mmCIF file of C-alpha atoms and ligand atoms in Angstrom:
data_model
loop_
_atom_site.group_PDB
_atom_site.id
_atom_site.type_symbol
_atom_site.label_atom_id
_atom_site.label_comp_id
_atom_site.label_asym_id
_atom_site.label_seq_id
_atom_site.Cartn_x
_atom_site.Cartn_y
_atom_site.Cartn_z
ATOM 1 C CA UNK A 1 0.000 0.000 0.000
ATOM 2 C CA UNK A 2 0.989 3.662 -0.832
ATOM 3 C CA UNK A 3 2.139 5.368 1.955
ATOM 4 C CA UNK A 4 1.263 8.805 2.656
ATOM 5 C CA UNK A 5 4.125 11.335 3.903
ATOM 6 C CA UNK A 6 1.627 13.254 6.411
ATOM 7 C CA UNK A 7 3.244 17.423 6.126
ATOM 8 C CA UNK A 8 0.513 18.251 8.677
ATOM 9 C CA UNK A 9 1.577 15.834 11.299
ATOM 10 C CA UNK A 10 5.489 15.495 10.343
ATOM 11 C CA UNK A 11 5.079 19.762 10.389
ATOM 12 C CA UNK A 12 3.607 19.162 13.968
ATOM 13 C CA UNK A 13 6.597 17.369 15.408
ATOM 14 C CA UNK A 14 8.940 19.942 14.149
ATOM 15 C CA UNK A 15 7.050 22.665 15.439
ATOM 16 C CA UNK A 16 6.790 20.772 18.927
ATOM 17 C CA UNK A 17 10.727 19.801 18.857
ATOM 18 C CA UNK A 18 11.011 23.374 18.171
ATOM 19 C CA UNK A 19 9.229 24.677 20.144
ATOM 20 C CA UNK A 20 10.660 22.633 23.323
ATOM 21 C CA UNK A 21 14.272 23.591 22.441
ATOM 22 C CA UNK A 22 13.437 26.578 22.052
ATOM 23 C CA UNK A 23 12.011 27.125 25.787
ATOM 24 C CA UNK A 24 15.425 25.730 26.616
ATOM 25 C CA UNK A 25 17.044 28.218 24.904
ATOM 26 C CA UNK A 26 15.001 30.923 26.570
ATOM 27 C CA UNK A 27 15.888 29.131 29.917
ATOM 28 C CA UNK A 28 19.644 29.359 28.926
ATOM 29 C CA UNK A 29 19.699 32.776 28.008
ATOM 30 C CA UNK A 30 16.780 35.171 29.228
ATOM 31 C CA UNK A 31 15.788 35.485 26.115
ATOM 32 C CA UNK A 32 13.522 34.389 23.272
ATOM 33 C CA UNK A 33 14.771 34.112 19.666
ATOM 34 C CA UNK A 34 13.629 37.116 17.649
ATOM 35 C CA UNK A 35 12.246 36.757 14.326
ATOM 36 C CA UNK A 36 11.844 40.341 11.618
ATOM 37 C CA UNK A 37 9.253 39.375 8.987
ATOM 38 C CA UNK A 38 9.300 41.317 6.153
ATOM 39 C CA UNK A 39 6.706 42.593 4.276
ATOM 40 C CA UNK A 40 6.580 45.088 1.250
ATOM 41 C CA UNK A 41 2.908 45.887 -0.638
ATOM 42 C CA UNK A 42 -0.325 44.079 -0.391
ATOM 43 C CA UNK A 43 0.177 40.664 -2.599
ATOM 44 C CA UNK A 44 -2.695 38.966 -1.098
ATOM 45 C CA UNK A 45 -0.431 35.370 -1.240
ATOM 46 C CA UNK A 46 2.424 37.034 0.503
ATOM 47 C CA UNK A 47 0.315 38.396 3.334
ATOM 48 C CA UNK A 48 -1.422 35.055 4.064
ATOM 49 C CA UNK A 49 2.120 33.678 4.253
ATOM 50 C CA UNK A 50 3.654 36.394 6.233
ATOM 51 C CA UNK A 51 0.453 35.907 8.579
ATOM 52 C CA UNK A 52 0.929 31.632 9.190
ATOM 53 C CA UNK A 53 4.697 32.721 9.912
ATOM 54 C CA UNK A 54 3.817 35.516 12.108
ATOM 55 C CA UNK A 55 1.349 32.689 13.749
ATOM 56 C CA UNK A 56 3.746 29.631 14.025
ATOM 57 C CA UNK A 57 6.536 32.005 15.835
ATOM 58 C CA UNK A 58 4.325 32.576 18.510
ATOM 59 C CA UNK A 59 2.837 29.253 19.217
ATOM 60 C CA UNK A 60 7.123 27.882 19.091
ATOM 61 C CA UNK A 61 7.626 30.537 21.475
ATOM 62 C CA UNK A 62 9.494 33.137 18.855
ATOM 63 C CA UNK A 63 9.466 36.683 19.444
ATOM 64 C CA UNK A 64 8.212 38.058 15.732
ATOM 65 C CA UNK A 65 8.300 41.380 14.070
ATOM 66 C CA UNK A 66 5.929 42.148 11.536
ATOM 67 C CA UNK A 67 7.089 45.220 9.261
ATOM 68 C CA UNK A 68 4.790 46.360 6.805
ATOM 69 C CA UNK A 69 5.878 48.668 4.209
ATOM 70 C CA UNK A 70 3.869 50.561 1.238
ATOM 71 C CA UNK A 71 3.902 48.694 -2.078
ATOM 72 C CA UNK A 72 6.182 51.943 -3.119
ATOM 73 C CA UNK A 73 8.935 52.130 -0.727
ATOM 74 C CA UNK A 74 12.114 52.735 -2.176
ATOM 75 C CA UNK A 75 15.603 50.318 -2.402
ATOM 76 C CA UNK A 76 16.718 52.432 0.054
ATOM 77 C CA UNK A 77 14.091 52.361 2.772
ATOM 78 C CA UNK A 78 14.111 48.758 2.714
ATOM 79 C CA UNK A 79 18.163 48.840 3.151
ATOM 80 C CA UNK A 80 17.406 51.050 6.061
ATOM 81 C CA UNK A 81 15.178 48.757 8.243
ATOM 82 C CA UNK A 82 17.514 45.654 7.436
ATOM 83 C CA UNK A 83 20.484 47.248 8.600
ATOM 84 C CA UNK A 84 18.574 48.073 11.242
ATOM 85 C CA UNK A 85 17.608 44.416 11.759
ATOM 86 C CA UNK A 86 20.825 43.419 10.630
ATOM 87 C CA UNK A 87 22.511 45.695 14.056
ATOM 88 C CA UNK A 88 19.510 44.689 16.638
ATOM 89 C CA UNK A 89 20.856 42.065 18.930
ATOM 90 C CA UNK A 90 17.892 41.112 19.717
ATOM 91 C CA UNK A 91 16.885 40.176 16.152
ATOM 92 C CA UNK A 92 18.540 36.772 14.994
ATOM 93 C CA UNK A 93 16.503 35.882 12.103
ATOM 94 C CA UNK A 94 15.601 38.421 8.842
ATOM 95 C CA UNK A 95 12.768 37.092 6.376
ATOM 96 C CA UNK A 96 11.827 39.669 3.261
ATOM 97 C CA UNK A 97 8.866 37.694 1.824
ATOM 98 C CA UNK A 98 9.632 37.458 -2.157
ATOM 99 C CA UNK A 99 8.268 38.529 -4.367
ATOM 100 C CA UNK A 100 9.070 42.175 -4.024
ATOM 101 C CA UNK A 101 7.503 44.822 -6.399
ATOM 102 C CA UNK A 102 9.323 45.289 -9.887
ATOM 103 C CA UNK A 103 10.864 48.049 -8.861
ATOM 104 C CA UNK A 104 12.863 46.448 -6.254
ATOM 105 C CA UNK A 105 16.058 44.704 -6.653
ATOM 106 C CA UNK A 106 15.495 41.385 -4.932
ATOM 107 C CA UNK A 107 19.216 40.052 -5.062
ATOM 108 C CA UNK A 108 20.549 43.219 -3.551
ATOM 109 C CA UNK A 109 18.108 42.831 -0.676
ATOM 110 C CA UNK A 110 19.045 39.000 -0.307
ATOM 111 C CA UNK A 111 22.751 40.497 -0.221
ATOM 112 C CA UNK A 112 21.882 42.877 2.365
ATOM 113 C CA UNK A 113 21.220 40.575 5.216
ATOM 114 C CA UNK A 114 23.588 39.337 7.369
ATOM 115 C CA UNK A 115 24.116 35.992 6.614
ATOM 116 C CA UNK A 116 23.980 34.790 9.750
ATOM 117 C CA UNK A 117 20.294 35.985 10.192
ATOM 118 C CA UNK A 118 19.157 34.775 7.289
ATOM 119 C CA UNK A 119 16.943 32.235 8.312
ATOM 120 C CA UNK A 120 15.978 31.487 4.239
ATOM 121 C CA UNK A 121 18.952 30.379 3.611
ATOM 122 C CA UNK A 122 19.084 32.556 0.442
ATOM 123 C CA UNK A 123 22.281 34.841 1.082
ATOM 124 C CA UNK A 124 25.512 33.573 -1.753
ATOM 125 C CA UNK A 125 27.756 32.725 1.568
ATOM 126 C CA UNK A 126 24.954 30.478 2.859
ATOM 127 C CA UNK A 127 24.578 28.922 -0.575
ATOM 128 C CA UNK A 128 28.315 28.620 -1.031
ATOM 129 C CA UNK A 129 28.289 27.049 2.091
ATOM 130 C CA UNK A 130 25.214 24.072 1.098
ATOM 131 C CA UNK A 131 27.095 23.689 -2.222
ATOM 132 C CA UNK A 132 30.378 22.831 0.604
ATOM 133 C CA UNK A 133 27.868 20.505 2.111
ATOM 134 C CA UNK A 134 28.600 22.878 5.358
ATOM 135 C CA UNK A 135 25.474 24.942 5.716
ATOM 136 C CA UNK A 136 23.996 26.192 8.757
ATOM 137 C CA UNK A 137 21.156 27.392 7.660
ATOM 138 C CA UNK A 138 19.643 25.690 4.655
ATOM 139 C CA UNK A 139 16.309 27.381 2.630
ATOM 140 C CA UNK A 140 13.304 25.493 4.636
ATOM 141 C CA UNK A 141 11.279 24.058 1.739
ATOM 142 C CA UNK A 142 14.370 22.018 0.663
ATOM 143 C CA UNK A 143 15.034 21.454 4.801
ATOM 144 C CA UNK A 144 11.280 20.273 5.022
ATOM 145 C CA UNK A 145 11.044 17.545 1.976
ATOM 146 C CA UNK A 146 14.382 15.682 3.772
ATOM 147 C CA UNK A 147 12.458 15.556 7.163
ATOM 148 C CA UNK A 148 9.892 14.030 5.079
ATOM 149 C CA UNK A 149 12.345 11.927 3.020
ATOM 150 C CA UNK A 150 13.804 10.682 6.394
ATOM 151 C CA UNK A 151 9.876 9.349 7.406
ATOM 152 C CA UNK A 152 10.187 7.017 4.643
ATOM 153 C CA UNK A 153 13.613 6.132 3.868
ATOM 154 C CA UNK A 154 16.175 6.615 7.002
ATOM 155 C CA UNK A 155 19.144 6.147 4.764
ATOM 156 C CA UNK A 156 19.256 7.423 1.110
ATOM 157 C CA UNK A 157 22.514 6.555 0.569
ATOM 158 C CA UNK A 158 22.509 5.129 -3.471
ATOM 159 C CA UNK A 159 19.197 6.690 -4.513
ATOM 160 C CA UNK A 160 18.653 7.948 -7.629
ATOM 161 C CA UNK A 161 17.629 11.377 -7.254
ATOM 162 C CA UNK A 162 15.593 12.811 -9.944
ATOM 163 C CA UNK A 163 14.893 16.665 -9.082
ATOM 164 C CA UNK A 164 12.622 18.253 -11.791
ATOM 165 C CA UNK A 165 13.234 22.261 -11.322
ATOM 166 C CA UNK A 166 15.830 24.248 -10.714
ATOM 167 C CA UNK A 167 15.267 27.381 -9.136
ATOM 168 C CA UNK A 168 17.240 28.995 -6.345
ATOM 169 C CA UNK A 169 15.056 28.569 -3.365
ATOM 170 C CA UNK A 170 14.270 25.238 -3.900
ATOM 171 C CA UNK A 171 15.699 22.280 -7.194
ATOM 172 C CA UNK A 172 19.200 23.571 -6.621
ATOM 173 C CA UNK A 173 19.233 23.226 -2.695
ATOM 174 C CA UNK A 174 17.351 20.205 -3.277
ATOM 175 C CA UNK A 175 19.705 18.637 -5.674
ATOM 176 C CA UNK A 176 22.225 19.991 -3.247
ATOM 177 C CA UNK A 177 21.032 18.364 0.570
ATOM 178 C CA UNK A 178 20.083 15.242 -1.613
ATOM 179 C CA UNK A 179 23.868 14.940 -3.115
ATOM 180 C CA UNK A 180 24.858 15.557 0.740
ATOM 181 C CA UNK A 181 22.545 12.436 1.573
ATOM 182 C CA UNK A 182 24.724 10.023 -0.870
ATOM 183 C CA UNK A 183 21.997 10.197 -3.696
ATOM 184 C CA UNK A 184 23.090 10.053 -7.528
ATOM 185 C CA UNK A 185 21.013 13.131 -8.670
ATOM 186 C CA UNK A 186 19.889 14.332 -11.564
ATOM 187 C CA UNK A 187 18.136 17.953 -12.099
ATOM 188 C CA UNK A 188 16.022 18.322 -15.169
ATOM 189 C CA UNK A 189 13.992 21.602 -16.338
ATOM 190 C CA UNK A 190 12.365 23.048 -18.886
ATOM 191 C CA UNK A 191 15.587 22.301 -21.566
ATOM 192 C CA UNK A 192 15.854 18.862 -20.512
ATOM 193 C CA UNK A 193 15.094 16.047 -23.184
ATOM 194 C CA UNK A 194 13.307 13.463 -22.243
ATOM 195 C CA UNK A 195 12.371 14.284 -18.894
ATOM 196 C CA UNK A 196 9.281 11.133 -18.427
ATOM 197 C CA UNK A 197 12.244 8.502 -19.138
ATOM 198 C CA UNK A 198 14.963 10.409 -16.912
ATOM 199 C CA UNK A 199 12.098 10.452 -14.342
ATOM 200 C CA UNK A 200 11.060 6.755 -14.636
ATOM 201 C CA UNK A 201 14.581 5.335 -13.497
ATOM 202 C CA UNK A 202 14.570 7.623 -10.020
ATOM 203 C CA UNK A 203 14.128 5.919 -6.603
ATOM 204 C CA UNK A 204 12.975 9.475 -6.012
ATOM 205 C CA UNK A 205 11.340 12.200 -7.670
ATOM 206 C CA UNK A 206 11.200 15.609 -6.382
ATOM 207 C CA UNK A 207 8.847 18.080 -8.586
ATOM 208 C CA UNK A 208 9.220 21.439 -7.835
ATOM 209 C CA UNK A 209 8.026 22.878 -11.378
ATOM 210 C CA UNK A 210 5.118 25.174 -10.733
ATOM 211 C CA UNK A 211 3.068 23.022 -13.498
ATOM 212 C CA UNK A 212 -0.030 21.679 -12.357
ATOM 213 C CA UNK A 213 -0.282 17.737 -12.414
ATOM 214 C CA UNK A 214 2.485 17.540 -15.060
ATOM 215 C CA UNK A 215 3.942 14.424 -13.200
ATOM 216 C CA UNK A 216 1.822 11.452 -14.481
ATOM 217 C CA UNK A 217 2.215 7.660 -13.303
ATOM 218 C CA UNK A 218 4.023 6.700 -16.624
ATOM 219 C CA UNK A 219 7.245 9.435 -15.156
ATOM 220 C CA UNK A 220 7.251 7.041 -12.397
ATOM 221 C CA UNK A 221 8.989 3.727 -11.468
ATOM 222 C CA UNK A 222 6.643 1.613 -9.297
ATOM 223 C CA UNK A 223 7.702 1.390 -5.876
ATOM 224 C CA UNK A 224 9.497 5.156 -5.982
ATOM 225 C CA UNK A 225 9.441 7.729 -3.682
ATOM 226 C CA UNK A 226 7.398 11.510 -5.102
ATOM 227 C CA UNK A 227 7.787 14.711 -3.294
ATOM 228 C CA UNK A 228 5.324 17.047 -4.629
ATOM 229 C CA UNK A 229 6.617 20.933 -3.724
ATOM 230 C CA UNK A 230 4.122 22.813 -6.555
ATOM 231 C CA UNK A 231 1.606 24.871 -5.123
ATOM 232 C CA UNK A 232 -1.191 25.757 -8.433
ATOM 233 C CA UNK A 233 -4.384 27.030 -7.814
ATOM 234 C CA UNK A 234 -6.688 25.600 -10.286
ATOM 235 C CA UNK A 235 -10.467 25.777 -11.294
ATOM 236 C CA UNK A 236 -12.232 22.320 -11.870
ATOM 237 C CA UNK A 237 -15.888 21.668 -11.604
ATOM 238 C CA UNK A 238 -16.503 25.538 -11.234
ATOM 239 C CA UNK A 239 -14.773 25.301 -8.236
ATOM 240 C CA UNK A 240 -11.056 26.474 -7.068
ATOM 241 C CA UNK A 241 -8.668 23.806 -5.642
ATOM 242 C CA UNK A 242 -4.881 23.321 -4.942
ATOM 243 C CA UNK A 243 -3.175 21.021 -6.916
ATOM 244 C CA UNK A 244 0.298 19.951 -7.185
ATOM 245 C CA UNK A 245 3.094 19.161 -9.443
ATOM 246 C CA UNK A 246 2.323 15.769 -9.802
ATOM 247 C CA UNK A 247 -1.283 14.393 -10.895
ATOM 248 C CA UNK A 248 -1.924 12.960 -7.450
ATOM 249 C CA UNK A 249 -4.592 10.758 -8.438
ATOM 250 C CA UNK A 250 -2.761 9.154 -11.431
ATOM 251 C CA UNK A 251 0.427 8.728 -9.505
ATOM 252 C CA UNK A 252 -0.737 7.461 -6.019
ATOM 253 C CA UNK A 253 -1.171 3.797 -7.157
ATOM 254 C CA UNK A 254 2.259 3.631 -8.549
ATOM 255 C CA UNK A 255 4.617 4.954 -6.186
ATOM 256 C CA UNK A 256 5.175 3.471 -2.314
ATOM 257 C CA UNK A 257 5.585 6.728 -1.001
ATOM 258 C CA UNK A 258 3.807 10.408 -1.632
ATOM 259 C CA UNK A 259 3.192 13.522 -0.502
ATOM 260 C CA UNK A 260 -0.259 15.298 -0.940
ATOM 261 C CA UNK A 261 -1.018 18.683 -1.559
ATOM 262 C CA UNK A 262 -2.576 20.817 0.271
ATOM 263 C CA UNK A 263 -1.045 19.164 3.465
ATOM 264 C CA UNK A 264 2.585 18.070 2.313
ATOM 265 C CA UNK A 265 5.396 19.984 1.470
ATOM 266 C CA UNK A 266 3.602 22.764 2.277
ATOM 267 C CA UNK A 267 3.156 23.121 6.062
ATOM 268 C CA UNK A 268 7.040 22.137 6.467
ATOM 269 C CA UNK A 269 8.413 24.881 4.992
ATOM 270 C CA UNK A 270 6.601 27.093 7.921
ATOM 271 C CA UNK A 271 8.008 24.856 10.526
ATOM 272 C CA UNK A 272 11.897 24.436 9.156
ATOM 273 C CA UNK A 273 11.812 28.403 9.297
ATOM 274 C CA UNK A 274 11.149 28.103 12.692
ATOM 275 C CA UNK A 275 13.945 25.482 13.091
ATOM 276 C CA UNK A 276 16.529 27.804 11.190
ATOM 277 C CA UNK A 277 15.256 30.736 13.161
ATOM 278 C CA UNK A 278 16.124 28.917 16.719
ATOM 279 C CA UNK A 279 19.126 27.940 14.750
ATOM 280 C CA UNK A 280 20.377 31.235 14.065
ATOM 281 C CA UNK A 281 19.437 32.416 17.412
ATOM 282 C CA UNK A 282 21.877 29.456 18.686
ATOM 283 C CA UNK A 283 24.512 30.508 16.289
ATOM 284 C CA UNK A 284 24.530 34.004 17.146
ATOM 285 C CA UNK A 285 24.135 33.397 20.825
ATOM 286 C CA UNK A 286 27.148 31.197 20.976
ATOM 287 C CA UNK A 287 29.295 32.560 18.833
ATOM 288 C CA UNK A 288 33.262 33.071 20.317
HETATM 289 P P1 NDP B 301 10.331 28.510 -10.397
HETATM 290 O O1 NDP B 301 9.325 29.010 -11.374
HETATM 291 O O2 NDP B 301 11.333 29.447 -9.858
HETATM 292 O O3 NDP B 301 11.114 27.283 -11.063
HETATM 293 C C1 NDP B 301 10.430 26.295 -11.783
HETATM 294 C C2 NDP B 301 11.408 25.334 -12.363
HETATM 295 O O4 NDP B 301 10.679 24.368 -13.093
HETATM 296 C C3 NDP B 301 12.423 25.968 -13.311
HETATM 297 O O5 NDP B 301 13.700 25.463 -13.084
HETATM 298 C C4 NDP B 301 11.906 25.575 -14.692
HETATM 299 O O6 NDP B 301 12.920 25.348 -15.655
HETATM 300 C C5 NDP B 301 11.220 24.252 -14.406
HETATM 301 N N1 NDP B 301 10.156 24.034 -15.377
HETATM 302 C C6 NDP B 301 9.143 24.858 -15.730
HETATM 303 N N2 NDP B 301 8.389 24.294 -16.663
HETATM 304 C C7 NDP B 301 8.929 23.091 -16.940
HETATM 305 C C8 NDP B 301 8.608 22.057 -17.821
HETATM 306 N N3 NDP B 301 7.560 22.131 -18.654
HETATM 307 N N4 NDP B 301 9.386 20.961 -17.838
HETATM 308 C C9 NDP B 301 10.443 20.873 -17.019
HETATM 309 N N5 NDP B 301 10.801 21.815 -16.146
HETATM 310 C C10 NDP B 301 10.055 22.923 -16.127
HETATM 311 O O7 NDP B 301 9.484 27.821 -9.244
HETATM 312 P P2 NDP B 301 9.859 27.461 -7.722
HETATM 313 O O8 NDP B 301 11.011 26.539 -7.690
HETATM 314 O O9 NDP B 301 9.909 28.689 -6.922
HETATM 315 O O10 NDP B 301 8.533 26.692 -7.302
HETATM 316 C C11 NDP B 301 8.123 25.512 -7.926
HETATM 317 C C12 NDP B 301 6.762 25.126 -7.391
HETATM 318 O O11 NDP B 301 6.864 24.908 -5.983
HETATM 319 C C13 NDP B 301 5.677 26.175 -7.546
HETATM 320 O O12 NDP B 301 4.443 25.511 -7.741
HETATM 321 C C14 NDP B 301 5.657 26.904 -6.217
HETATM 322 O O13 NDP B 301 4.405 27.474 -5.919
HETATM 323 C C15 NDP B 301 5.955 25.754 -5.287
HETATM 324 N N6 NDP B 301 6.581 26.136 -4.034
HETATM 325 C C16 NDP B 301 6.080 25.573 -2.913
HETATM 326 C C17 NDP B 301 6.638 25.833 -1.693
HETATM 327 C C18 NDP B 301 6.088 25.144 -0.512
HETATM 328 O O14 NDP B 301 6.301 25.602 0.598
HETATM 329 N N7 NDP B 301 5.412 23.999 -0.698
HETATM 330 C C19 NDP B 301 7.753 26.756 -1.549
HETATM 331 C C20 NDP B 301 8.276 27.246 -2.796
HETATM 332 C C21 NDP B 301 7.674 26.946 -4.007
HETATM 333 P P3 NDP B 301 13.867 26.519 -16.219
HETATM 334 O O15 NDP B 301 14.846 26.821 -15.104
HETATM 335 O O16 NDP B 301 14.519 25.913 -17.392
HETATM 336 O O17 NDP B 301 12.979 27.673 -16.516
#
């Protein structure tokens, strides 16, 4: 029988791990780990997201900053407020919620944040340092799909890897923690040739494509493992609905292991930012 990687519940024991450590940590040091979200315009996506980070924080026991700033700020009133951030002691971990307006340069704000309070992992030294397989903080969707990876196989050591995407904030950290595991990996995208037979020889198949149900069961070898990171919002039967990468309903009886969406990937990502952002706050804490 298929088993089903469970984000909500896996999610739950992060947050609750987290969440004890970090009461330990507040124990430790008289103080609670501090956590600057962000915010610039009204994207209605980004402020649900901003608003389940702002939410988990508290319930881990995370101090969190909300900053909201007008859809027309300028480059350098968002440099101002991270510096700001980036010189507050009692701020370890800085989240800008992408994407910014146009008119924003979104690698120059990346760049501006410390490094060691960026808690998505998204700063050139901390991706230098994942590529080293020495990272310290790693981006949290790629963290949360090896927690789940771990549910189902506790040693990955001689997969095939097949990661389809290969963006910056998740395929190439992906392709990156799974080379780290002892996979053989393979990342394919929208140049590759062949991708369905490339896909059909993985132990593992990671989609993170943002193309709804593109993964059918004939991409997959029986008996493999399918992480499914795409988020699409689709209409069917008049109605809206959140689909994946992979067609979930077509794939299911062919692989031994799958993660649904909603209630995968999804919910992980919340709960390894939480992780990093004790993380940091351990890092910066301890620090000679
Ligand atoms: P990007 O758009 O940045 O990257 C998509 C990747 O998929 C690119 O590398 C692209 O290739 C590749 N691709 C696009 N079309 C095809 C195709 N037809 N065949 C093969 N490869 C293709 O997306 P993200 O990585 O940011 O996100 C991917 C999905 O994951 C989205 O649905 C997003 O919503 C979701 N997501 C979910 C998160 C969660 O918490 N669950 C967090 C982050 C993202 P190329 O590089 O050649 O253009």
């Amino acid at each position: 029988m298929t088993v089903l990687i469970n984000g909500k519940l896996i999610s739950q024991q992060v947050i609750d791990e987290t969440a004890k450590e970090v009461s330990t940590f507040v124990e430790d040091f008289g103080l609670a780990p501090g956590l600057a979200v962000v915010l610039v315009g009204e994207d209605p996506a980004s402020q649900v997201y901003v608003r389940n980070k702002v939410k988990r924080a508290e319930e881990v026991g995370i101090r969190s900053l909300e900053y909201k700033l007008p859809a027309t700020s300028s480059q350098e009133t968002l440099d101002d407020l991270i510096q700001k951030l980036n010189a507050d002691s009692t701020v370890h971990g800085i989240l800008v919620q992408l994407p910014l307006p146009d008119h924003l340069n979104e690698e120059a704000v990346l760049l501006a944040i410390d490094p060691a309070k960026d808690v998505d992992g998204f700063h050139p030294l901390n991706v230098g340092a994942l590529a080293c397989g020495d990272a310290s903080l790693v981006p949290c969707t790629p963290m949360g799909c090896m927690i789940m990876l771990a549910h189902v196989h506790p040693d990955l050591s001689g997969k095939q890897a097949v990661v389809i995407g290969r963006s910056n904030i998740v395929g190439k950290p992906m392709a990156a923690l799974l080379l780290q595991a002892n996979c053989t990996v393979t990342v394919v995208h929208s140049r590759t040739k062949n991708i369905e037979s490339i896909c059909s020889q993985a132990d593992i198949v990671v989609a993170a494509i943002g193309r709804p149900e593109m993964v059918k069961a004939s991409w997959i070898k029986p008996g493999a493992t399918v992480i499914d990171v795409g988020i699409n919002a689709i209409e069917r039967d008049g109605k809206r609905k959140l689909v994946g990468d992979v067609d979930f309903a077509d794939v299911e009886p062919v692989a031994s292991a799958i993660t649904p969406v909603p209630g995968g990937v999804g919910p992980m990502t919340i709960a390894c930012l939480m992780k990093n952002t004790l993380q940091a706050a351990k890092n910066q804490v301890l620090k000679p």
